[in-house]
XYZ file of C-alpha atoms in Angstrom:
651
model
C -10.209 18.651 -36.592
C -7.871 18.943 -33.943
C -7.054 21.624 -31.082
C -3.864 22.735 -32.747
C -5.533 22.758 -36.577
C -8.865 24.935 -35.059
C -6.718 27.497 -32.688
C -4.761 28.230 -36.112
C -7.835 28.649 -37.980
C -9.511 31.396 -35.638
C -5.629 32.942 -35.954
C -6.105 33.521 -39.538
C -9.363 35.009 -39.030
C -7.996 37.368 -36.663
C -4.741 37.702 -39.116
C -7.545 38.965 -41.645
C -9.172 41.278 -39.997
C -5.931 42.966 -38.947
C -5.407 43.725 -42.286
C -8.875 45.302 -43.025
C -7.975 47.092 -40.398
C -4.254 48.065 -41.653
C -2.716 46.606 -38.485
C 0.250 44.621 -38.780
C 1.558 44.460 -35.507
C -2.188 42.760 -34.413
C -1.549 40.449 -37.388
C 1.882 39.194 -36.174
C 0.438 38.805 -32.344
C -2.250 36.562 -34.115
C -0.435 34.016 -36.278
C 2.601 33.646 -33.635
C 3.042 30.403 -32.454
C 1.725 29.978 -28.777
C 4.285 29.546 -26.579
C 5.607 26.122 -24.262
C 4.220 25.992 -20.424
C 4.627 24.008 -17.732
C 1.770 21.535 -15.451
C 2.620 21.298 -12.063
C 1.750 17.692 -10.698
C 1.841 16.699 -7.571
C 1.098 13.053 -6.899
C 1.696 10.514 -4.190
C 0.786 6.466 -3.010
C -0.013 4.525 -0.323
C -1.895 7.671 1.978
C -3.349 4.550 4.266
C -5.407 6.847 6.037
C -2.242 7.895 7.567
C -4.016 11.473 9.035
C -1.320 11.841 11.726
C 2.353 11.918 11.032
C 3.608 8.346 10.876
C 6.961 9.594 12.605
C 10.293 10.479 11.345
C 11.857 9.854 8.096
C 15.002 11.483 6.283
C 15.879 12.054 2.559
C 18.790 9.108 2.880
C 19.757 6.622 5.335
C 22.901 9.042 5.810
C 20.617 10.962 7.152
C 21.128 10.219 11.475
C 18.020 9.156 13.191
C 18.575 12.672 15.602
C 18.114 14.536 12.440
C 15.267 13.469 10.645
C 12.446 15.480 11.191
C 8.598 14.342 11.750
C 6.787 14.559 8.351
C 3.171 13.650 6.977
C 0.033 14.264 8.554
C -3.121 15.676 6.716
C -2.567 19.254 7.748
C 0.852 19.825 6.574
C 0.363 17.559 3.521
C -2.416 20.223 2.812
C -0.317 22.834 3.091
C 2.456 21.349 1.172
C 0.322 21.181 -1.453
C -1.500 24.741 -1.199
C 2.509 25.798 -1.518
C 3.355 23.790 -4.447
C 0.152 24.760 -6.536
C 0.286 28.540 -5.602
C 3.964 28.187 -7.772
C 1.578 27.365 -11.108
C -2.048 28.110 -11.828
C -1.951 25.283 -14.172
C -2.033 22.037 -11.468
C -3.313 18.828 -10.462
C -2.915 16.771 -7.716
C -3.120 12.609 -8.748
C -2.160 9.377 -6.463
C -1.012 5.739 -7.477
C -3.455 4.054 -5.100
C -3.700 2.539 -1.694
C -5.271 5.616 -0.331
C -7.758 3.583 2.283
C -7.108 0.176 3.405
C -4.689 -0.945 6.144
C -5.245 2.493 7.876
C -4.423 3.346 11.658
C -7.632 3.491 14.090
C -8.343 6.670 13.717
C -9.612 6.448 10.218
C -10.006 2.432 9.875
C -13.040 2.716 13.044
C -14.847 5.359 10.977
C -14.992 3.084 7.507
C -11.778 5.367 6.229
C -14.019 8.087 6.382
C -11.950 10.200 7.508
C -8.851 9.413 4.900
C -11.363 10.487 2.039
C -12.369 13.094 4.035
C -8.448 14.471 4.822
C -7.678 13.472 0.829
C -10.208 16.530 -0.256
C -8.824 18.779 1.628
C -5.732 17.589 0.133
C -7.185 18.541 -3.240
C -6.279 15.350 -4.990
C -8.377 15.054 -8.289
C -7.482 11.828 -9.645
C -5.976 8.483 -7.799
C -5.422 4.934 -9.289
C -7.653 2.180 -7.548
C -5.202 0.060 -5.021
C -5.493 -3.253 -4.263
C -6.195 -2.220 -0.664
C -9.541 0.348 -2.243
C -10.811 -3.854 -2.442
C -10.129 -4.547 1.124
C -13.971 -3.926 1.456
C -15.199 -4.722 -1.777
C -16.219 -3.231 -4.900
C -19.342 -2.041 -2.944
C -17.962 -0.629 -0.395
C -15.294 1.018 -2.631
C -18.290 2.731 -4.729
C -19.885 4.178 -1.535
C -16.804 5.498 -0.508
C -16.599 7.084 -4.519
C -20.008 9.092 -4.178
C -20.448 9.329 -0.278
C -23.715 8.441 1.480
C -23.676 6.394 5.036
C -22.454 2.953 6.114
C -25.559 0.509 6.477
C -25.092 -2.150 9.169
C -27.956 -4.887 9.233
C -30.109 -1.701 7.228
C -29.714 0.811 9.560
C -26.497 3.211 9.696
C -23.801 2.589 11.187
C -23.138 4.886 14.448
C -19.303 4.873 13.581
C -20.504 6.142 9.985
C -21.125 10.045 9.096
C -19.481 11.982 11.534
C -19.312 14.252 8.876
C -16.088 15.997 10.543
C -14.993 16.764 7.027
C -17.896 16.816 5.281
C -20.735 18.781 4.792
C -22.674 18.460 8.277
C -22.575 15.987 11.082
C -24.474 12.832 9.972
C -23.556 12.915 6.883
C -20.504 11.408 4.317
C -20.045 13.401 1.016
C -17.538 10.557 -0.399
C -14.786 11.415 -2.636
C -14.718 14.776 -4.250
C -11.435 12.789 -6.245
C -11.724 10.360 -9.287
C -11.262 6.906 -8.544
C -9.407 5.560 -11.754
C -8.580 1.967 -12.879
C -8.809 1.065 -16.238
C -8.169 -2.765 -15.974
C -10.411 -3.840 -13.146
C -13.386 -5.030 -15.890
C -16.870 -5.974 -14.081
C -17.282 -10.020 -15.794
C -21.018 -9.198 -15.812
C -21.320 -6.296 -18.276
C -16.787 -6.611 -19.398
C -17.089 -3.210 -18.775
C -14.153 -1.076 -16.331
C -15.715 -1.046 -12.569
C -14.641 2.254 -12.871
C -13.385 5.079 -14.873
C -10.891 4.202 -16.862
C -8.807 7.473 -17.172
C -9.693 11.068 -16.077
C -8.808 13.856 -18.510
C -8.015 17.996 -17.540
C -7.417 20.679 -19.556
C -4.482 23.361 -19.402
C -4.237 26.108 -21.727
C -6.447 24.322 -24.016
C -4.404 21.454 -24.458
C -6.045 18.485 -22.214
C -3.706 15.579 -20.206
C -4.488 12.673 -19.618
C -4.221 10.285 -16.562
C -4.869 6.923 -16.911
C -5.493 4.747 -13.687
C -4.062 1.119 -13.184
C -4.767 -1.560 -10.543
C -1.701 -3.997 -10.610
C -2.615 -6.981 -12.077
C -2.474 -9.320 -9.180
C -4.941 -7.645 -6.783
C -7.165 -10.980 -6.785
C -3.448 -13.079 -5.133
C -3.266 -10.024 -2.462
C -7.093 -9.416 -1.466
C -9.603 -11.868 0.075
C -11.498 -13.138 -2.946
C -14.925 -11.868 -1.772
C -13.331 -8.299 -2.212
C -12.976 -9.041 -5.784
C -15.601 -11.307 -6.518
C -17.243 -10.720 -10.158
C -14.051 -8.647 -11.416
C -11.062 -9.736 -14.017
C -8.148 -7.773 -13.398
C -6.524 -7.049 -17.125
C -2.307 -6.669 -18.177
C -1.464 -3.198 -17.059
C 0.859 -2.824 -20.152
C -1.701 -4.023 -23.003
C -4.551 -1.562 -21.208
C -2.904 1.229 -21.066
C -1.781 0.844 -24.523
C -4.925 -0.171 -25.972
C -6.558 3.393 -24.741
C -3.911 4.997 -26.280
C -5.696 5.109 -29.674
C -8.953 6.165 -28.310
C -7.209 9.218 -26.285
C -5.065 10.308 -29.660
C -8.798 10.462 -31.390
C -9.377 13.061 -28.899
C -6.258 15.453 -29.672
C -4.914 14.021 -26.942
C -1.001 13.681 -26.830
C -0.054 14.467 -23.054
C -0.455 11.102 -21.567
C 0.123 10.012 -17.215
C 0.054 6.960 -16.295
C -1.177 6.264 -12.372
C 0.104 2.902 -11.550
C -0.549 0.914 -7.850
C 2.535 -1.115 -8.409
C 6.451 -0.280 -8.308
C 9.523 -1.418 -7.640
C 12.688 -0.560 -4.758
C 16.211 0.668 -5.420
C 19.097 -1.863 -5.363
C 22.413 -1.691 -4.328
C 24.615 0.227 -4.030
C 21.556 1.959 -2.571
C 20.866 4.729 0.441
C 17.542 5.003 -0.133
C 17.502 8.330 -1.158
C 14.389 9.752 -1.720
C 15.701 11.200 -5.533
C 17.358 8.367 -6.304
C 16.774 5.850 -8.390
C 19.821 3.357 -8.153
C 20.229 -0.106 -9.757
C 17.253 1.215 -11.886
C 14.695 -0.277 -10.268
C 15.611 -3.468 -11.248
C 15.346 -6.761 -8.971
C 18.465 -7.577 -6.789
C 18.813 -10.674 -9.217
C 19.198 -7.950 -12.647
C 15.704 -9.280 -13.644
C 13.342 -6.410 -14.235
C 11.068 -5.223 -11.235
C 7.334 -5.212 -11.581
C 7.243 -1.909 -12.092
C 9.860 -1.870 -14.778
C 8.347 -4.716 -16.668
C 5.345 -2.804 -17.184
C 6.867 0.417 -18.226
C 9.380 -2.198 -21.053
C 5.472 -2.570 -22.298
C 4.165 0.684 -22.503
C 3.440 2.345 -25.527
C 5.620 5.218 -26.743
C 2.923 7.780 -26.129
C 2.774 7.796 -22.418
C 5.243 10.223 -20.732
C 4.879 9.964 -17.440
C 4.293 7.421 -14.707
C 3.355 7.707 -11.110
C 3.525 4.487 -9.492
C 3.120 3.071 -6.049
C 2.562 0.144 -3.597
C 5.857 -0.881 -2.625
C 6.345 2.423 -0.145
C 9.812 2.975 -1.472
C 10.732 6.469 -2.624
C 12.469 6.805 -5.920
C 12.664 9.352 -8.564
C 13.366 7.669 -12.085
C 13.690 11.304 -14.211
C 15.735 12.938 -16.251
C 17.463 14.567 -12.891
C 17.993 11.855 -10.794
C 20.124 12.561 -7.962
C 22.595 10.034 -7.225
C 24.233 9.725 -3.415
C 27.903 8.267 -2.823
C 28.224 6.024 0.367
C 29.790 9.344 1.439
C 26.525 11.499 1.104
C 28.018 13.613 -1.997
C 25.084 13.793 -4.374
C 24.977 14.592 -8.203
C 22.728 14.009 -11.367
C 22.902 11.908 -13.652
C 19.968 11.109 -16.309
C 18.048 8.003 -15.961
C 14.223 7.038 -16.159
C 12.754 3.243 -17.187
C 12.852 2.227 -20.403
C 9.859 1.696 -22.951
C 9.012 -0.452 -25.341
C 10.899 1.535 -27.945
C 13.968 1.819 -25.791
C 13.215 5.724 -24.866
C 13.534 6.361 -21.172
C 10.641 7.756 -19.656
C 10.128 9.204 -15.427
C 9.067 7.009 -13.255
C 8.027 8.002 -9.482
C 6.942 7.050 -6.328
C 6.584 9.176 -2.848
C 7.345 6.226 -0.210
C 4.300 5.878 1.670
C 2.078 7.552 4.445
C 2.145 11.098 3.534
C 5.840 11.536 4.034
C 6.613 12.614 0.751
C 5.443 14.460 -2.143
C 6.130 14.085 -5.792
C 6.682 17.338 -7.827
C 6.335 17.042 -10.759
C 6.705 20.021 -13.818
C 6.097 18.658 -17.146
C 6.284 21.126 -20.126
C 3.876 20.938 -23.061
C 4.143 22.562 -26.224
C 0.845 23.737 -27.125
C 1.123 23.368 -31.093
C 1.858 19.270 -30.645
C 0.159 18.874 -27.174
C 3.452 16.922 -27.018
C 5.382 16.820 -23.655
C 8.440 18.269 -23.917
C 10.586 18.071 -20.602
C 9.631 16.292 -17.212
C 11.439 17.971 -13.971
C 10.768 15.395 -10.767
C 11.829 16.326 -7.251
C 10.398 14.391 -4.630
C 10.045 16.537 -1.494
C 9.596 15.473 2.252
C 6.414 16.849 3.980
C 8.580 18.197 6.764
C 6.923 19.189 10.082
C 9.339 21.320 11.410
C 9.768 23.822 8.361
C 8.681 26.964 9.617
C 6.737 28.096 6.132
C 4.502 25.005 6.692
C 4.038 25.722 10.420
C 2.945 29.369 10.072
C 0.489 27.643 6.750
C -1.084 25.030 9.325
C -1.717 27.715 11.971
C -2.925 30.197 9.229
C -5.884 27.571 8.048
C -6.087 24.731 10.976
C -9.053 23.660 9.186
C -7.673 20.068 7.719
C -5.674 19.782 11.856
C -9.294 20.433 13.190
C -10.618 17.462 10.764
C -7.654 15.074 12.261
C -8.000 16.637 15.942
C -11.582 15.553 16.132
C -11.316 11.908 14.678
C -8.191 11.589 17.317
C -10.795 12.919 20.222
C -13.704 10.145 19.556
C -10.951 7.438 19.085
C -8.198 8.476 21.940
C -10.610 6.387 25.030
C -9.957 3.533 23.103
C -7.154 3.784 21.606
C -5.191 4.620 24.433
C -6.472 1.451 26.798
C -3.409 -0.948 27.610
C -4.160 -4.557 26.453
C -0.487 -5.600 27.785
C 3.443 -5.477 28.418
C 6.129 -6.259 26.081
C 9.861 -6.550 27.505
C 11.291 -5.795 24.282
C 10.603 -4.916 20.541
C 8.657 -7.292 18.469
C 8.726 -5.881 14.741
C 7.749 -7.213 11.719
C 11.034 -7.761 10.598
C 11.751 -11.087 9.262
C 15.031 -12.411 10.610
C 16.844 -14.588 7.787
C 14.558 -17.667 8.071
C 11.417 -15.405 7.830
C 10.539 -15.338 11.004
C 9.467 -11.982 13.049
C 8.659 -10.820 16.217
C 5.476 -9.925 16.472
C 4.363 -12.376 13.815
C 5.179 -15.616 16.438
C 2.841 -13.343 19.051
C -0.104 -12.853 16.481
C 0.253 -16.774 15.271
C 0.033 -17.684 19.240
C -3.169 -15.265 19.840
C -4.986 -17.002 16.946
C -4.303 -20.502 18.182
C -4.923 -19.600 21.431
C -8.578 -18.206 19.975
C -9.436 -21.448 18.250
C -8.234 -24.480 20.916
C -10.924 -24.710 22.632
C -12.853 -27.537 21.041
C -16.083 -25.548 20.894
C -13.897 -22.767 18.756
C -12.253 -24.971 16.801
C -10.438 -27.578 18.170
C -7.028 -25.720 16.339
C -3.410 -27.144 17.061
C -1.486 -25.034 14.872
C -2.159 -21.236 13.724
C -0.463 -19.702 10.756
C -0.342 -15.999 9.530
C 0.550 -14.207 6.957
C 3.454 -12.163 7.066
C 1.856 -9.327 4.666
C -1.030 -9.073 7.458
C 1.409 -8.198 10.216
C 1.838 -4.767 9.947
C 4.710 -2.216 10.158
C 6.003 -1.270 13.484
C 4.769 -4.232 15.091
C 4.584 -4.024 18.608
C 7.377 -0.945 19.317
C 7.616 1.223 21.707
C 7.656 4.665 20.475
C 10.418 6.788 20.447
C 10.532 9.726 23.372
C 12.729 11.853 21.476
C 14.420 11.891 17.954
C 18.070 10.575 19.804
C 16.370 7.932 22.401
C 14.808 4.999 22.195
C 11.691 3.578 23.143
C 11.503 2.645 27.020
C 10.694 -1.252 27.522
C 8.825 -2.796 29.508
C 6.629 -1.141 27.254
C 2.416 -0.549 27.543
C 0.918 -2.362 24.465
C -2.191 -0.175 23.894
C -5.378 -1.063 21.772
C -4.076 1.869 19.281
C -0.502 -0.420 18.959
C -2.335 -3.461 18.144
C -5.020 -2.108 15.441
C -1.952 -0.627 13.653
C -0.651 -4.295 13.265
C -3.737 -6.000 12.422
C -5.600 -3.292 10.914
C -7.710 -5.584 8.355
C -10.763 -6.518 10.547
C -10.014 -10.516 8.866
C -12.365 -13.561 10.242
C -10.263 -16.472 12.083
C -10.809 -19.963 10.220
C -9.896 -23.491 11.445
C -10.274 -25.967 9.326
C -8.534 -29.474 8.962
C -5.616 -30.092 6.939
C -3.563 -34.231 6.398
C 0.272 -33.796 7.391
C 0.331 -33.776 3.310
C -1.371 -31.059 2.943
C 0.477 -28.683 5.761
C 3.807 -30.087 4.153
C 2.161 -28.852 0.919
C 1.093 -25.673 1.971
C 4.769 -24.924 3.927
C 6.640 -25.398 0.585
C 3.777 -23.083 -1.004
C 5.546 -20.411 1.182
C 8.294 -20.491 -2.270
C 8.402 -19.513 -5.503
C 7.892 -22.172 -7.734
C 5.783 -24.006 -6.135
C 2.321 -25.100 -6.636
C 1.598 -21.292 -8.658
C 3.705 -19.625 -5.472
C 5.169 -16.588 -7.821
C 6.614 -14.609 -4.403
C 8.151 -16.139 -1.402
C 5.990 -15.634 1.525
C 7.082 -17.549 4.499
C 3.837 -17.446 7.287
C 4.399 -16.732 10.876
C 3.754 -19.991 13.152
C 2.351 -20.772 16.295
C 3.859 -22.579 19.441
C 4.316 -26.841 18.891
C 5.409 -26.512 15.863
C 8.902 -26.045 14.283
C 9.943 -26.804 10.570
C 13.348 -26.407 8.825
C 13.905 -25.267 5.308
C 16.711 -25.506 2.710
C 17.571 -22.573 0.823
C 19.625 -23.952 -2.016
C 16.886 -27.247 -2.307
C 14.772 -26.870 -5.491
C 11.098 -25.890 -5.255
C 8.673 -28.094 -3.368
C 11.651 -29.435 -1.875
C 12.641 -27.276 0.829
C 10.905 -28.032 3.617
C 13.552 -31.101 5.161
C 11.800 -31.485 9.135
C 8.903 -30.629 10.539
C 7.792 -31.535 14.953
C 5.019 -30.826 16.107
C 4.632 -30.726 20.006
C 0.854 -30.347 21.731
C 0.717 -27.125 23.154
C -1.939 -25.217 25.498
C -1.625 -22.015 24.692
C -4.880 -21.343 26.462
C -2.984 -21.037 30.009
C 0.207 -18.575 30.938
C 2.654 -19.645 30.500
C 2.002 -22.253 27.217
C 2.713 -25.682 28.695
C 2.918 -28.968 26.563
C 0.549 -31.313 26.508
C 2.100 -34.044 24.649
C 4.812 -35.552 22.861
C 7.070 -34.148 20.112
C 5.948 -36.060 16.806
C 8.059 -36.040 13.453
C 5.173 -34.992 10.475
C 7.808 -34.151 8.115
C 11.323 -36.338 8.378
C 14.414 -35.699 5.552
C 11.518 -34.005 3.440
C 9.118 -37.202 3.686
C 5.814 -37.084 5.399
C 5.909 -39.665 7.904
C 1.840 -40.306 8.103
C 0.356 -38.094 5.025
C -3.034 -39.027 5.769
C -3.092 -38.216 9.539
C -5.755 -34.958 10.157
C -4.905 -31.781 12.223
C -7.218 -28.994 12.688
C -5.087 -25.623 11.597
C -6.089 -21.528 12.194
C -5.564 -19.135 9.280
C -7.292 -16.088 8.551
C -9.464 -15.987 6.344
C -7.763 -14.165 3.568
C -5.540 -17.027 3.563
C -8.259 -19.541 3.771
C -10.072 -18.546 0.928
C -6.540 -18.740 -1.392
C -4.857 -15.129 -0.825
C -1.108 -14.779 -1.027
C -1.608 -17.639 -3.310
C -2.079 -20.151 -0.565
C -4.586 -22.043 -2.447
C -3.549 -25.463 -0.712
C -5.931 -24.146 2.042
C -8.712 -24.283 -0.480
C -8.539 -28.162 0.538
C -9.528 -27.821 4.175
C -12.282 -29.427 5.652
C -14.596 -29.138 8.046
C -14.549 -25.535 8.142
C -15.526 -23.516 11.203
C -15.328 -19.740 11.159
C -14.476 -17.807 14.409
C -13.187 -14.498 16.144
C -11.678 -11.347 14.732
C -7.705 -11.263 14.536
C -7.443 -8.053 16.596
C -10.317 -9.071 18.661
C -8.334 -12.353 19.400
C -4.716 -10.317 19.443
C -6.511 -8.395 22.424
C -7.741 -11.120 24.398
C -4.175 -12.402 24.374
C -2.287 -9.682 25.912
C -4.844 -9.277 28.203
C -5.470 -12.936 29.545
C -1.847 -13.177 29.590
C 0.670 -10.589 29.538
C -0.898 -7.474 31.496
C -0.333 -6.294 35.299
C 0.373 -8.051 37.377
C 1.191 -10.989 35.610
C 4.881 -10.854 33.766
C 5.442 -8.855 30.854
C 5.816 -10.934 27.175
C 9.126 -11.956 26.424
C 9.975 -13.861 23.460
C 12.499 -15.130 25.306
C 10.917 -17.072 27.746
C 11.745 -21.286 27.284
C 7.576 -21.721 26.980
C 7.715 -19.541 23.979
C 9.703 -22.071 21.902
C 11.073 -19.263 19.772
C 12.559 -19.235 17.410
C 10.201 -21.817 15.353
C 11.855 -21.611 11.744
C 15.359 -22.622 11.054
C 16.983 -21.661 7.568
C 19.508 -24.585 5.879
C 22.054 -23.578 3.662
């Protein structure tokens, strides 16, 4: 029996006794049809432990820079969210994943702690598993599910249960939220890691969300964070629960989805838009919309994630003009039947807010109508000010972490004279990625380290600013020479990743460059690493793949000393695209993320002699500070030593 087919049976009953009664009226009030209502959902992605604002941000790139206000940060999230749900008694607040992982200091030192701590408050209920939640492992990931201390050699942690959040110093309550990801199977038993959907009921009518890991967590994460899991088709496991959630009268279906897709051109960004329908910049489909093609027509709704664009794919999409004039116009993603469904995503960091009003007709349990506005947690609205000040309990949570963090984070490591981001110019190379590639060779030269001649990094693992100065006021830049500080460098290399040298044949680094393409050797996304001082390459853009890589010199460099001096002569390893000695042995750094295959760099899996060695941002510290910090002169990528830039793109 279903909920519809039981609620009309007690109606009859009720009809019937009316009429014992000789009441009409009560037996019209008990056979009418119960009327539509609305769900208010509020979901967002890629929190990252981002507790304090993450800056400024604007609704467009129209928008100026003077005029975009500061958004995010725990508190005012909160009370974003307090506002939206006091609008509807019937709510729920849901995320697409990537709520821990890749965090700033202040909740990376305390084992993200303090995110899960910030994310009750919050009041989120349900939240797709990341690939980030793996960062740690699946271990890890289930402590931070059900709370309990950090153990460190058996004992806890002291940077564990602070309990700032929680319920009493010394302790860790863990997520009050479900965790959700219904294809992440444990090999051992083939059973999910984790739930595989959380259900909540409105009215009497339940919803359902279903949580989903993108598929290709295990390319993205260091293998021992998903050891002993398979990671199933997002498409075929959502629509394989399908059945099983219609056999429970369930017909309101949400789909929470870590993976997404960006706007295309002609494109502002806006924040409600949803232009070139998230396709690929090529017409092919995006991840995200390749999955929703799949999806079975039952699901209505999806809230997706990791790419940290904002777009609103819904029935009431605004559209901006190049002159800022906006208007609707319907749109969504299409499913497998053609029908276009909403599709979201909240950028990233807390700086927006998905919300969400879907209408349900209680005699179906059928969604009806989806109404999507994506909303900017804006600092500087008054409402939101007075809310924080009202209940500073979540700013007390943030204001405490930020106290037992600030001695450290605020300690200088070194100068910069100018922005390094990580911004790839057009050959891939960035900034602060040829400063992070030169701190990890300069880790691993010495012979008792490792004996390393070359370094390469990832360019996923060098994290957004890079080293920036910040900006003074919303209409001034940042003032350079600027004061690296241990809090700037943990926000690049946030992942706590192992150094690895190992040695590689001139065949296998020509190998693993070309890897950097799609198309080659299993490479299905280009990811061009950041390289160290001595070595230069140049690659074709038009040549097929495995055949772009055309030169590669290598000079001996100590980049032990300030400035690097060479040691040695310039040798050819790669000349016209032909390895000129394939069998002659260099000892290389990575990380080891990379070194055991992530960002599918599985030609690394071929090293030998492997040696393990420093932390990244323990070896990004001793860097600056052996080398670029008072009195000695400031970093500049432009100094001659430098040999920047390293990567030259060919037509």
């Amino acid at each position: 029996m279903n909920a519809y087919r039981f609620t009309s049976r007690l109606a009859q009953t009720a009809c019937a006794a009316a009429i014992l009664a000789t009441s009409l009226s009560a037996c019209a009030a008990a056979i009418a049809p119960a009327q539509p209502f609305t769900v208010k959902i509020i979901g967002f992605n890629d929190y990252h432990g981002n507790l304090q604002s993450p800056g400024t941000f604007g609704k467009n790139t129209l928008v100026p820079a003077a005029n975009r206000p500061a958004v995010g940060g725990a508190d005012f999230m909160a009370a974003a969210v307090a506002r939206m749900k006091a609008q509807n008694p019937n709510n729920v607040v849901v995320g697409a994943g990537d709520f821990i992982g890749a965090t700033p200091l202040i909740s990376a030192l305390f084992f993200d702690e303090p995110a899960i701590e910030t994310l009750n408050k919050i009041g989120v209920e349900f939240n797709a598993v990341g690939n980030h939640e793996f960062d740690k492992g699946s271990a890890e990931l289930r402590r931070l599910q059900t709370g309990g201390c950090k153990l460190t050699d058996g004992l806890p942690d002291p940077n564990s249960c602070k309990g700032l959040g929680s319920g009493a110093p010394g302790t860790f309550d863990g997520a009050r939220f479900k965790w959700l990801s219904a294809n992440v199977i444990e090999t051992a038993t083939g059973k999910p890691l984790l739930a595989p959907y959380g259900i909540k009921t409105f009215n009497g009518v339940k919803v359902a969300f279903i949580g989903m890991t993108l598929k290709a967590t295990p390319t993205i994460v260091t293998p021992s964070g998903v050891a002993g899991l398979e990671f199933r088709d997002e498409a075929d496991t959502v629509n394989a629960l399908v059945p099983r959630l219609r056999a429970q009268g369930i017909e309101s279906i949400v789909v929470l989805v870590h993976q997404g897709g960006f706007q295309t051109s002609p494109n502002v960004g806006d924040i409600n838009g949803c232009d070139g329908g998230l396709k690929n910049a090529d017409g092919s489909d995006s991840d995200i919309a390749a999955i929703v093609k799949r999806l079975d027509n039952a699901v209505d709704l999806v809230v997706s994630g990791h790419t940290h664009s904002a777009y609103n794919c819904s029935a009431s999409t605004v559209s901006v003009s190049s002159a800022g004039v906006e208007t609707a116009r319907p749109t969504g993603l299409a499913n497998k039947t053609g029908r276009l469904i909403p599709v979201t995503s909240a950028s990233a960091f807390g700086r927006v807010l998905t919300d969400i009003d879907m209408t349900i007709n209680p005699a179906t349990r059928d969604v009806t109508a989806v109404t999507v506005t994506n909303r900017l947690v804006d600092r500087t609205d008054p409402a939101l000010i007075a809310a924080v000040a009202a209940d500073p309990s979540v700013a007390n949570i943030v204001s405490g972490y930020s106290d037992l963090i600030s001695p450290l984070a605020n300690r200088v490591l070194g100068t910069i004279t100018t922005p390094l981001t990580n911004a790839a110019n057009t050959a891939g190379e960035m900034g602060a990625g040829s400063l992070i590639a030169d701190a990890q060779l300069q880790a691993t030269q010495p012979a008792a380290l490792g004996g390393a001649v070359v370094a390469f990094m990832n360019a996923g693992g060098v994290r957004s600013p890079g080293f920036v100065a910040p900006v003074i006021a919303p209409a001034t830049a940042g003032v350079y020479p600027y004061n690296v500080t241990y809090g700037n460098a943990f926000t690049v290399q946030p992942f706590g990743n192992s150094l690895v040298t190992m040695t590689l044949t001139a065949q296998q680094i020509k190998n693993l460059l070309e890897q950097q393409f799609v198309g080659c050797l299993g490479q299905g996304t280009q990811r061009i690493m950041q390289i160290s001082n001595g070595l230069k390459y140049a690659w074709s853009l038009a040549a097929a793949p495995c055949s772009k890589i055309t030169d590669v010199s290598f000079t001996p460099t100590d980049v032990t000393v300030t400035p690097p001096v060479s040691t040695g002569a310039t040798e050819q390893i790669v000349l016209n695209g032909v390895v000129t000695n394939p069998t002659k042995t260099y000892r290389v750094t990575v990380n080891n993320f990379m070194a055991t295959g992530g960002d599918g760099y599985t030609v690394l899996l071929g090293g030998s002699n492997v040696l393990g060695g420093a932390q990244d941002i323990d070896a990004l510290v001793s860097y600056l500070q052996g080398g670029y910090k008072a009195p000695a002169a400031a970093y500049n990528p432009a100094d001659a030593a430098l040999k920047i830039p390293r990567i030259t793109r060919l037509p």
